[in-house]
Coordinates of C-alpha atoms in Angstrom, one line a residue:
M1 CA -59.3 54.5 -39.7
F2 CA -61.8 51.9 -38.5
M3 CA -59.1 49.2 -38.5
N4 CA -56.8 51.4 -36.4
K5 CA -59.5 51.9 -33.8
Y6 CA -60.2 48.1 -33.8
V7 CA -56.5 47.3 -33.3
L8 CA -56.3 49.8 -30.4
I9 CA -59.4 48.4 -28.7
L10 CA -58.0 44.8 -29.1
S11 CA -54.7 46.0 -27.6
L12 CA -56.4 47.4 -24.6
I13 CA -58.4 44.2 -24.1
I14 CA -55.3 42.0 -24.2
G15 CA -53.6 44.4 -21.8
V16 CA -56.4 44.1 -19.3
V17 CA -56.4 40.3 -19.5
L18 CA -52.6 40.3 -19.0
T19 CA -52.9 42.5 -16.0
S20 CA -55.7 40.5 -14.4
C21 CA -53.8 37.2 -14.8
N22 CA -50.5 38.4 -13.3
E23 CA -49.4 40.7 -10.5
Y24 CA -47.4 42.6 -13.1
N25 CA -47.7 43.1 -16.8
V26 CA -45.0 41.2 -18.7
A27 CA -42.7 42.1 -21.7
H28 CA -41.5 39.2 -23.9
F29 CA -38.0 39.6 -25.4
K30 CA -37.5 37.0 -28.1
R31 CA -33.7 37.6 -28.7
M32 CA -30.9 40.1 -28.1
S33 CA -27.8 40.8 -30.2
Y34 CA -24.7 42.8 -29.6
E35 CA -22.1 43.7 -32.3
G36 CA -19.0 45.6 -31.2
Y37 CA -16.3 47.0 -33.4
E38 CA -13.0 48.8 -33.1
P39 CA -11.1 49.8 -36.3
Y40 CA -7.6 49.0 -34.8
Y41 CA -8.6 45.3 -34.3
D42 CA -9.2 44.9 -38.0
Q43 CA -5.7 46.2 -38.8
L44 CA -4.3 43.3 -36.8
Q45 CA -3.7 39.7 -38.0
P46 CA -3.0 37.7 -34.8
S47 CA -1.6 34.3 -35.1
D48 CA -2.5 31.4 -32.8
S49 CA 0.4 32.5 -30.5
M50 CA -0.9 36.1 -30.1
Y51 CA -3.6 37.6 -28.0
L52 CA -5.5 40.9 -27.9
N53 CA -5.7 43.4 -25.1
P54 CA -7.9 43.9 -23.1
I55 CA -8.4 40.2 -22.4
L56 CA -11.7 41.0 -20.6
S57 CA -13.3 44.0 -22.3
G58 CA -16.0 46.1 -20.9
S59 CA -16.4 46.7 -17.2
H60 CA -14.0 44.2 -15.5
P61 CA -12.2 46.4 -12.9
E62 CA -9.6 45.5 -10.3
P63 CA -8.7 42.0 -11.5
S64 CA -7.0 39.5 -9.2
V65 CA -5.5 36.1 -10.3
C66 CA -4.0 33.0 -8.8
R67 CA -2.7 29.7 -10.1
V68 CA -3.4 26.1 -8.9
G69 CA -1.4 23.6 -10.9
G70 CA -2.0 24.4 -14.5
T71 CA -5.2 26.3 -14.0
Y72 CA -5.6 30.0 -13.3
Y73 CA -8.5 31.6 -11.5
M74 CA -9.5 35.3 -11.8
V75 CA -12.0 37.5 -10.1
T76 CA -13.0 41.1 -10.9
A77 CA -15.0 43.8 -9.0
S78 CA -18.7 43.7 -9.7
L79 CA -20.0 46.9 -8.0
T80 CA -23.8 46.5 -7.7
Q81 CA -24.2 43.8 -10.4
Y82 CA -26.0 40.7 -9.3
P83 CA -25.0 37.9 -8.8
S84 CA -21.7 39.3 -7.7
L85 CA -17.9 38.7 -8.1
P86 CA -17.6 36.9 -11.4
V87 CA -15.1 34.0 -11.2
Y88 CA -13.2 32.9 -14.3
S89 CA -10.8 30.0 -15.1
S90 CA -8.2 29.6 -17.8
N91 CA -5.4 27.4 -18.9
D92 CA -3.4 30.1 -20.6
L93 CA -4.2 33.4 -18.9
V94 CA -5.9 34.7 -22.1
T95 CA -8.9 32.5 -22.9
W96 CA -11.2 32.7 -19.9
Y97 CA -14.2 30.6 -19.0
H98 CA -16.9 32.1 -16.8
L99 CA -17.4 29.6 -13.9
G100 CA -20.1 31.6 -12.2
H101 CA -20.3 34.1 -9.3
A102 CA -18.9 33.9 -5.7
V103 CA -21.7 36.0 -4.0
N104 CA -25.4 35.9 -4.5
C105 CA -26.9 37.2 -1.2
L106 CA -26.1 40.9 -1.0
D107 CA -28.9 43.1 -2.3
F108 CA -27.1 46.6 -2.7
E109 CA -30.3 48.3 -1.9
A110 CA -29.9 52.1 -1.8
Q111 CA -26.3 51.8 -3.3
D112 CA -25.6 53.6 -6.5
M113 CA -24.1 51.7 -9.5
T114 CA -20.5 52.7 -8.6
E115 CA -20.7 51.3 -5.0
G116 CA -21.2 47.7 -4.2
I117 CA -18.3 45.2 -4.3
H118 CA -14.8 46.5 -4.9
S119 CA -11.2 45.3 -4.7
P120 CA -11.4 41.5 -4.7
T121 CA -8.4 39.2 -4.3
I122 CA -8.4 35.5 -4.9
R123 CA -5.8 33.1 -3.4
Y124 CA -5.4 29.4 -2.8
N125 CA -4.2 27.9 0.4
K126 CA -2.5 24.6 -0.5
Y127 CA -2.3 23.6 3.2
N128 CA -6.0 23.4 3.9
K129 CA -7.0 23.2 0.2
Y130 CA -9.3 26.2 0.4
Y131 CA -9.7 29.0 -2.2
Y132 CA -10.4 32.4 -0.6
I133 CA -11.8 35.6 -2.1
I134 CA -11.7 38.8 0.0
A135 CA -13.5 41.9 -1.1
N136 CA -15.2 45.1 0.2
D137 CA -18.9 46.0 0.0
L138 CA -18.1 49.7 -0.4
G139 CA -21.5 51.1 0.4
G140 CA -22.8 48.3 2.7
C141 CA -21.3 45.5 4.8
G142 CA -17.6 46.3 4.5
T143 CA -14.9 43.7 4.2
F144 CA -15.8 40.0 3.9
I145 CA -14.4 36.7 2.8
V146 CA -15.9 33.8 0.9
K147 CA -14.2 30.4 0.5
T148 CA -14.6 27.1 -1.3
T149 CA -12.7 23.8 -1.9
D150 CA -13.9 23.9 -5.6
P151 CA -14.6 27.1 -7.5
N152 CA -16.6 25.0 -10.1
V153 CA -19.2 24.1 -7.4
G154 CA -19.9 27.2 -5.4
W155 CA -18.8 29.4 -2.5
S156 CA -19.6 29.9 1.1
G157 CA -21.7 32.8 2.4
P158 CA -19.9 36.0 3.2
I159 CA -17.8 36.0 6.4
F160 CA -17.8 39.6 7.5
L161 CA -14.7 41.1 9.1
P162 CA -15.6 44.4 10.9
Q163 CA -12.1 44.6 12.3
I164 CA -10.9 45.4 8.8
D165 CA -12.1 48.9 8.6
G166 CA -9.9 50.0 5.7
T167 CA -10.4 49.5 1.9
D168 CA -8.8 47.4 -0.8
P169 CA -8.3 44.2 1.3
S170 CA -6.1 41.4 -0.1
I171 CA -5.0 38.0 1.2
F172 CA -1.5 36.5 1.4
I173 CA -0.9 32.8 2.1
G174 CA 2.4 32.4 4.1
K175 CA 4.5 29.5 5.3
G176 CA 2.6 26.6 6.7
G177 CA -0.7 28.0 5.4
K178 CA -0.7 31.1 7.7
V179 CA -3.1 33.7 6.3
Y180 CA -2.5 37.4 6.4
I181 CA -4.9 40.2 5.4
I182 CA -3.4 43.4 4.0
S183 CA -5.5 46.6 3.5
C184 CA -5.3 50.3 3.1
N185 CA -6.2 52.2 6.2
E186 CA -6.2 55.6 7.7
A187 CA -2.8 57.3 8.3
T188 CA -0.6 56.3 11.2
H189 CA -2.3 57.2 14.5
G190 CA -5.2 58.8 12.6
S191 CA -3.1 61.9 11.8
P192 CA -3.1 62.4 8.0
R193 CA -0.4 64.8 6.7
W194 CA -2.3 65.4 3.4
K195 CA -5.6 64.6 1.9
G196 CA -5.6 60.9 1.0
H197 CA -2.7 60.1 3.3
R198 CA -3.0 56.3 4.1
S199 CA -1.1 53.4 5.5
I200 CA -0.9 49.7 4.5
R201 CA -1.6 47.4 7.4
M202 CA -1.5 43.7 8.0
H203 CA -3.8 41.5 10.1
M204 CA -3.5 37.8 11.0
Y205 CA -6.4 35.6 10.0
D206 CA -7.4 32.4 11.8
T207 CA -8.5 29.9 9.1
K208 CA -10.0 27.5 11.7
N209 CA -12.4 30.0 13.2
D210 CA -12.5 32.4 10.2
S211 CA -11.7 35.4 12.4
I212 CA -9.2 38.2 12.9
V213 CA -6.4 37.6 15.4
G214 CA -4.7 40.3 17.4
T215 CA -4.1 43.9 16.2
S216 CA -2.9 45.3 12.9
R217 CA 0.8 45.9 12.0
I218 CA 1.8 48.9 9.8
L219 CA 3.8 47.8 6.7
V220 CA 4.0 51.1 4.8
D221 CA 3.0 54.6 5.8
G222 CA 2.3 57.2 3.1
G223 CA 4.0 55.4 0.2
L224 CA 7.2 55.9 -1.8
N225 CA 6.6 59.4 -3.2
K226 CA 5.3 61.2 -0.1
G227 CA 6.1 64.6 -1.6
K228 CA 3.5 64.0 -4.3
H229 CA 0.8 63.3 -1.7
P230 CA -0.3 59.9 -3.0
T231 CA -3.3 57.8 -2.0
L232 CA -2.4 54.2 -1.5
K233 CA -4.6 51.6 -3.2
S234 CA -4.9 47.9 -4.0
P235 CA -2.0 46.3 -2.0
K236 CA -1.0 42.8 -3.1
M237 CA 1.7 40.6 -1.5
F238 CA 3.5 37.6 -3.0
R239 CA 6.7 35.7 -2.6
G240 CA 9.6 35.4 -5.1
G241 CA 12.6 33.4 -4.1
S242 CA 13.6 34.3 -0.5
K243 CA 11.9 37.7 -0.6
Y244 CA 8.4 39.0 0.1
Y245 CA 7.1 41.6 -2.3
L246 CA 4.4 44.2 -1.4
M247 CA 3.0 45.9 -4.5
F248 CA 0.4 48.7 -4.5
S249 CA -0.9 51.7 -6.4
E250 CA 0.1 55.2 -5.6
C251 CA -2.6 57.5 -7.0
Y252 CA -1.7 61.2 -7.2
P253 CA -3.9 64.3 -7.1
D254 CA -3.5 64.8 -10.9
G255 CA -5.2 61.4 -11.5
V256 CA -2.0 59.5 -12.4
C257 CA -1.5 56.1 -10.8
K258 CA 1.7 54.1 -10.6
E259 CA 2.4 50.6 -9.2
V260 CA 5.3 50.6 -6.8
M261 CA 6.9 47.7 -5.0
Y262 CA 8.5 47.1 -1.6
E263 CA 10.5 44.1 -0.4
S264 CA 11.4 42.3 2.8
R265 CA 13.1 39.1 4.0
N266 CA 10.3 38.7 6.6
V267 CA 6.6 38.4 5.9
T268 CA 5.8 41.0 8.6
G269 CA 8.6 43.4 7.5
P270 CA 10.3 45.8 7.7
F271 CA 9.6 46.6 4.1
K272 CA 11.8 48.9 2.0
P273 CA 11.4 50.2 -1.6
C274 CA 12.7 47.8 -4.3
E275 CA 15.6 48.8 -6.5
V276 CA 13.4 49.4 -9.5
N277 CA 10.3 51.7 -9.1
P278 CA 7.7 52.2 -10.4
V279 CA 7.1 48.6 -11.6
F280 CA 4.2 49.7 -13.8
E281 CA 3.2 53.0 -15.3
Q282 CA 1.3 54.1 -18.3
E283 CA 1.4 57.6 -19.7
A284 CA -2.0 59.1 -20.4
I285 CA -1.9 59.1 -24.2
Y286 CA -5.2 59.9 -25.8
D287 CA -6.1 58.8 -29.3
D288 CA -9.7 58.1 -30.1
E289 CA -8.9 56.2 -33.3
Q290 CA -6.0 54.1 -32.3
F291 CA -5.5 51.7 -29.4
S292 CA -4.4 53.5 -26.2
M293 CA -4.9 53.1 -22.5
S294 CA -4.9 55.3 -19.4
F295 CA -6.1 55.2 -15.7
A296 CA -3.9 52.1 -15.4
G297 CA -3.4 50.4 -12.0
H298 CA -4.8 47.8 -9.6
A299 CA -2.3 45.2 -10.7
D300 CA -1.9 41.6 -9.6
V301 CA 1.0 39.2 -10.5
V302 CA 1.0 35.5 -11.0
D303 CA 3.7 33.0 -11.7
T304 CA 3.5 30.2 -14.4
E305 CA 4.5 26.6 -14.1
D306 CA 7.6 27.3 -16.1
G307 CA 8.7 30.1 -13.7
N308 CA 7.7 33.2 -15.7
Y309 CA 5.5 36.0 -14.3
W310 CA 2.5 37.7 -15.8
A311 CA 0.4 40.7 -14.6
V312 CA -3.3 41.6 -14.9
V313 CA -4.0 45.3 -14.6
S314 CA -7.0 47.6 -14.8
G315 CA -7.1 50.3 -17.4
C316 CA -9.4 52.3 -19.7
R317 CA -9.5 52.9 -23.5
P318 CA -10.2 56.6 -24.3
M319 CA -12.7 57.6 -27.0
A320 CA -13.9 60.9 -28.3
Q321 CA -12.8 64.0 -26.3
N322 CA -10.7 61.9 -24.0
R323 CA -13.7 60.3 -22.4
Y324 CA -14.5 56.7 -21.5
M325 CA -17.6 54.5 -21.9
A326 CA -16.5 50.9 -21.4
G327 CA -15.1 51.6 -17.9
M328 CA -12.1 49.8 -16.4
E329 CA -11.1 46.7 -18.3
T330 CA -8.6 43.9 -17.7
F331 CA -5.3 43.8 -19.6
L332 CA -2.6 41.1 -19.5
L333 CA 1.2 41.9 -19.6
P334 CA 4.4 39.9 -19.2
A335 CA 6.5 40.8 -16.1
N336 CA 10.2 40.8 -16.4
I337 CA 12.5 39.6 -13.6
T338 CA 15.5 41.8 -12.7
Q339 CA 18.9 40.4 -11.6
T340 CA 17.8 40.8 -8.0
G341 CA 14.7 38.7 -8.6
Q342 CA 12.2 41.6 -8.6
P343 CA 9.3 41.5 -11.0
V344 CA 8.8 44.6 -13.2
I345 CA 5.7 44.9 -15.4
M346 CA 6.2 47.9 -17.7
R347 CA 7.7 51.4 -17.4
A348 CA 7.2 54.6 -19.4
P349 CA 7.7 55.5 -22.2
D350 CA 6.6 52.0 -23.2
R351 CA 2.9 51.6 -23.9
V352 CA 0.5 48.8 -23.2
P353 CA 0.3 46.9 -26.5
V354 CA -2.9 45.9 -28.2
I355 CA -1.4 42.6 -29.5
V356 CA 1.0 40.4 -27.5
H357 CA 2.9 37.2 -28.3
K358 CA 2.4 34.3 -25.9
Q359 CA 3.1 30.6 -26.3
D360 CA 0.7 27.8 -25.5
L361 CA -2.5 29.7 -26.1
D362 CA -5.8 27.8 -26.0
I363 CA -7.8 29.5 -28.8
V364 CA -11.5 28.6 -28.3
A365 CA -14.9 30.2 -29.0
Q366 CA -15.1 31.7 -25.5
R367 CA -12.5 34.2 -26.4
E368 CA -14.7 36.1 -28.9
Y369 CA -17.0 37.2 -26.1
M370 CA -14.2 38.7 -24.0
S371 CA -11.9 40.6 -26.4
G372 CA -11.6 41.9 -29.9
N373 CA -14.5 42.6 -32.3
I374 CA -17.7 40.7 -31.4
D375 CA -20.8 39.7 -33.3
F376 CA -23.1 38.1 -30.8
E377 CA -26.7 36.9 -30.8
Y378 CA -28.6 35.1 -28.0
R379 CA -32.0 33.4 -28.3
F380 CA -33.5 32.5 -25.0
D381 CA -34.0 28.8 -25.7
K382 CA -31.6 27.3 -23.2
G383 CA -33.7 27.6 -20.1
R384 CA -31.1 29.9 -18.3
L385 CA -29.5 33.3 -18.8
P386 CA -25.9 33.1 -20.1
R387 CA -23.4 34.1 -17.5
Y388 CA -22.2 37.2 -19.3
F389 CA -25.6 38.8 -18.6
D390 CA -25.9 40.8 -15.4
L391 CA -28.8 41.9 -13.2
L392 CA -28.7 45.2 -11.2
R393 CA -29.0 44.6 -7.4
K394 CA -30.9 41.7 -5.9
S395 CA -34.7 41.7 -6.3
E396 CA -36.8 40.1 -3.5
V397 CA -39.5 39.6 -6.2
P398 CA -38.9 37.1 -9.0
F399 CA -39.1 39.3 -12.1
Y400 CA -38.0 37.1 -15.0
D401 CA -38.3 33.6 -16.5
L402 CA -37.2 31.9 -19.6
K403 CA -40.3 30.1 -21.1
N404 CA -41.5 29.6 -24.7
N405 CA -38.0 30.4 -26.0
Q406 CA -38.1 34.0 -24.8
L407 CA -37.0 36.2 -21.8
N408 CA -40.1 37.3 -20.0
L409 CA -39.6 40.4 -17.8
S410 CA -42.2 41.5 -15.3
L411 CA -42.7 45.3 -15.1
L412 CA -41.5 46.1 -11.6
P413 CA -42.7 49.4 -10.0
T414 CA -39.1 50.6 -9.7
S415 CA -37.3 53.2 -11.8
V416 CA -33.6 53.6 -12.7
D417 CA -33.0 56.5 -10.4
S418 CA -34.5 54.8 -7.4
M419 CA -31.3 52.7 -6.5
S420 CA -33.6 49.7 -6.1
A421 CA -33.6 46.3 -7.9
L422 CA -34.9 46.7 -11.5
S423 CA -36.4 44.5 -14.1
F424 CA -33.1 44.8 -16.0
V425 CA -31.0 42.2 -17.8
S426 CA -27.8 43.7 -19.1
R427 CA -24.5 43.1 -20.8
R428 CA -21.4 45.2 -20.8
I429 CA -20.7 47.7 -23.6
Q430 CA -17.3 46.7 -24.8
H431 CA -16.7 48.9 -27.8
K432 CA -16.9 52.5 -29.0
Y433 CA -18.8 51.4 -32.1
F434 CA -21.6 49.0 -31.3
A435 CA -25.1 47.9 -32.2
A436 CA -27.5 46.4 -29.7
E437 CA -30.8 45.0 -30.9
T438 CA -33.8 43.1 -29.4
E439 CA -37.1 41.8 -30.7
L440 CA -39.8 42.7 -28.2
D441 CA -43.4 41.5 -27.9
F442 CA -45.2 43.9 -25.5
V443 CA -48.6 45.3 -25.0
P444 CA -48.6 48.3 -22.6
T445 CA -51.8 49.0 -20.6
S446 CA -51.0 52.4 -19.2
S447 CA -48.6 55.4 -19.7
N448 CA -46.6 54.3 -16.7
E449 CA -45.6 51.1 -18.4
L450 CA -42.5 50.8 -20.6
A451 CA -40.3 48.0 -21.9
G452 CA -37.4 48.1 -24.3
L453 CA -33.6 48.7 -24.5
I454 CA -31.7 51.0 -22.1
V455 CA -28.1 52.2 -22.3
E456 CA -27.0 53.4 -18.8
R457 CA -23.9 54.7 -17.2
D458 CA -25.5 55.5 -13.8
E459 CA -28.7 56.5 -12.2
R460 CA -28.5 60.0 -13.6
N461 CA -27.2 59.3 -17.1
Y462 CA -29.0 56.9 -19.5
S463 CA -31.1 56.7 -22.7
V464 CA -34.1 54.5 -23.4
L465 CA -35.7 53.1 -26.6
G466 CA -38.9 51.6 -25.5
I467 CA -42.6 50.8 -26.0
T468 CA -45.2 52.6 -23.9
Y469 CA -48.8 53.7 -24.0
K470 CA -49.6 57.3 -24.7
A471 CA -52.9 59.1 -25.5
G472 CA -54.6 55.7 -26.2
I473 CA -51.9 54.6 -28.6
K474 CA -49.0 52.1 -28.4
T475 CA -46.0 54.3 -28.8
V476 CA -42.2 53.9 -29.3
V477 CA -40.3 56.6 -27.4
V478 CA -36.7 57.7 -27.2
A479 CA -35.9 59.3 -23.8
T480 CA -32.7 60.5 -22.3
V481 CA -31.6 61.5 -18.8
E482 CA -28.5 63.6 -18.6
A483 CA -27.2 64.7 -15.2
G484 CA -30.6 63.9 -13.8
V485 CA -32.6 66.0 -16.4
K486 CA -35.2 63.9 -18.1
S487 CA -36.8 64.5 -21.5
I488 CA -38.4 62.6 -24.4
I489 CA -36.5 63.1 -27.6
A490 CA -38.8 61.3 -30.1
E491 CA -42.1 59.4 -30.3
L492 CA -43.6 57.1 -32.9
P493 CA -47.1 55.9 -32.6
I494 CA -47.5 52.3 -33.9
S495 CA -50.5 50.1 -34.6
S496 CA -49.0 46.7 -35.0
L497 CA -49.6 44.0 -32.4
D498 CA -46.6 42.0 -33.7
A499 CA -43.2 41.9 -32.1
I500 CA -41.2 45.1 -32.7
T501 CA -37.4 45.2 -33.3
L502 CA -35.6 47.9 -31.4
R503 CA -32.0 48.9 -32.2
I504 CA -29.5 51.3 -30.6
L505 CA -26.3 52.1 -32.5
S506 CA -23.1 54.0 -31.6
D507 CA -20.7 55.7 -34.0
G508 CA -18.4 56.7 -31.2
R509 CA -20.0 60.2 -30.9
N510 CA -23.7 59.7 -31.3
L511 CA -26.4 57.2 -30.6
S512 CA -28.9 56.3 -33.3
F513 CA -32.3 54.8 -32.3
E514 CA -34.2 52.6 -34.8
V515 CA -37.4 50.7 -34.8
N516 CA -38.6 48.0 -37.3
D517 CA -42.3 47.9 -37.4
A518 CA -44.1 45.7 -40.0
S519 CA -40.8 45.2 -41.9
Q520 CA -40.1 48.9 -42.2
T521 CA -37.1 50.3 -40.4
K522 CA -37.3 53.9 -39.2
E523 CA -34.5 56.0 -37.5
L524 CA -36.3 57.9 -34.8
C525 CA -33.4 60.2 -33.9
K526 CA -29.7 60.7 -33.1
L527 CA -28.3 62.2 -30.0
P528 CA -24.8 62.7 -28.5
L529 CA -23.6 59.9 -26.3
M530 CA -21.4 62.0 -24.1
H531 CA -23.8 61.5 -21.1
L532 CA -22.8 57.8 -21.2
T533 CA -19.1 58.7 -20.9
T534 CA -16.9 60.2 -18.2
D535 CA -13.5 61.9 -18.2
D536 CA -12.8 60.4 -14.7
V537 CA -13.3 56.7 -14.1
S538 CA -12.0 56.8 -10.5
D539 CA -15.6 56.0 -9.5
F540 CA -15.5 53.0 -11.9
S541 CA -18.4 54.3 -14.1
A542 CA -19.1 52.1 -17.1
A543 CA -21.9 51.8 -19.6
F544 CA -24.2 48.8 -20.0
V545 CA -27.0 48.0 -22.5
A546 CA -30.0 46.1 -21.0
M547 CA -33.4 44.7 -21.7
Y548 CA -35.6 46.8 -19.3
A549 CA -39.2 46.9 -18.1
T550 CA -40.9 49.2 -15.6
S551 CA -44.4 50.2 -14.4
N552 CA -43.0 53.4 -13.0
W553 CA -42.3 55.4 -16.2
E554 CA -42.5 59.1 -15.4
I555 CA -41.0 61.1 -18.2
K556 CA -43.8 63.3 -19.5
S557 CA -42.2 66.2 -21.4
S558 CA -41.7 66.0 -25.2
K559 CA -39.2 67.7 -27.5
C560 CA -40.5 66.3 -30.8
I561 CA -43.0 63.8 -32.2
I562 CA -42.3 61.6 -35.2
H563 CA -45.5 60.6 -37.0
N564 CA -46.1 57.7 -39.4

């Protein structure tokens, strides 16, 4: 009894010293691991000439790809993650190396996790030797372009284009290096005939002055299947032979999306529907134990040096009760060429395959972090965060460093539901079955302080396993927030001043929360994980697991207490 009191007093003294030496208290994360598993991957035996779908698992929505010589470059939407717009390179379209990020100046303040940067397109202009990425800051600055002569070095600051008042912008490089911007805009003359009625428009872009020239030109109004009242999304233009192809998604009120394609002999049109349509469709087939995909769309097409075509597409893998946790992921599919020269990706009743044959694959260690089953551990001894970790929004206050072989997170006075920058270092959840673990050295000094692991879908749906301070005792808590309703599920008082191991596990239906204190592992509780999933990913919701620290911990109610 006396020893417990002594430990608690010592804990308080250390906490006061920490607080007096720093503006914020600090949590020390010594390592983090993530193990992800899907049963269907174990049933496969891929050879060195086969790859697994998705090629980028976890939240990698709206991919776009281009080729320069024998190197491919890809970018995906990043929403409110910071830095933004991850850029990847590959020699085979399958094994991707994360080069870095194209944007690091937008803060996404007051934007929720599903806003931020959407609909990127990456293209290379061989005439002026510039790479361009165009994207849309959905809840903030609108359409912008960044550019570089070398994606390995860095990108320019955003060039904002207020004249592009639509969504889903893309770039096409025409003859002589002329640059065209294609986007989805309001219906012709602002008179929609149905909810979601939109047109696809083209603007000229002056590469010398980085500005829009003239007025827009309408390429398509309403889409191919007007009777189904589609909403047009994600237009992409490319050239094949003597034709220009305009491909875009038609998304219908029932949630189904299909890729359709138009063609023209002239870059500015007129465009007419291609002979074969749709060029990509995936029936919504749900099977929570086998590989399946739905919510498919947002495709981009690239040619290879040998004249073949491949497509990257967004899609989701369903889990229990036809819901989704990993968000929109990136899949790779071959595109066939018809006798008229038109690319066609895949049509129903064919299904997106989990394993695909492809020649000349470059199988390296990078691949294991992107697709398939993963067993990953990171110790913070390199002096920098690995690029597959993400922050949430840009903080004006430096809140982390990597010293003494650990990640040190300052406890910022911001909370998850504040839509502000957080002390939050995350990685994507890529699997239905996963285990995330961290070793944490943290001495809280008040009940408003907490540090630990958080699994989050958005500001109103998350669960926390963390260390806080309650009634004079260092305490491990499990808290959940579902549809904005906050509650503590379990508490465990602890007396150890040593580092504590925290672990969150998923069996596809429930989360388990474990703590290892003084070499003893205790399961604190289980709870359903449905609040981390959605049955509609049109808002691009996806779950992340993060190391998290806050001095604004406000959940007070308790459902149960676990005692030693």
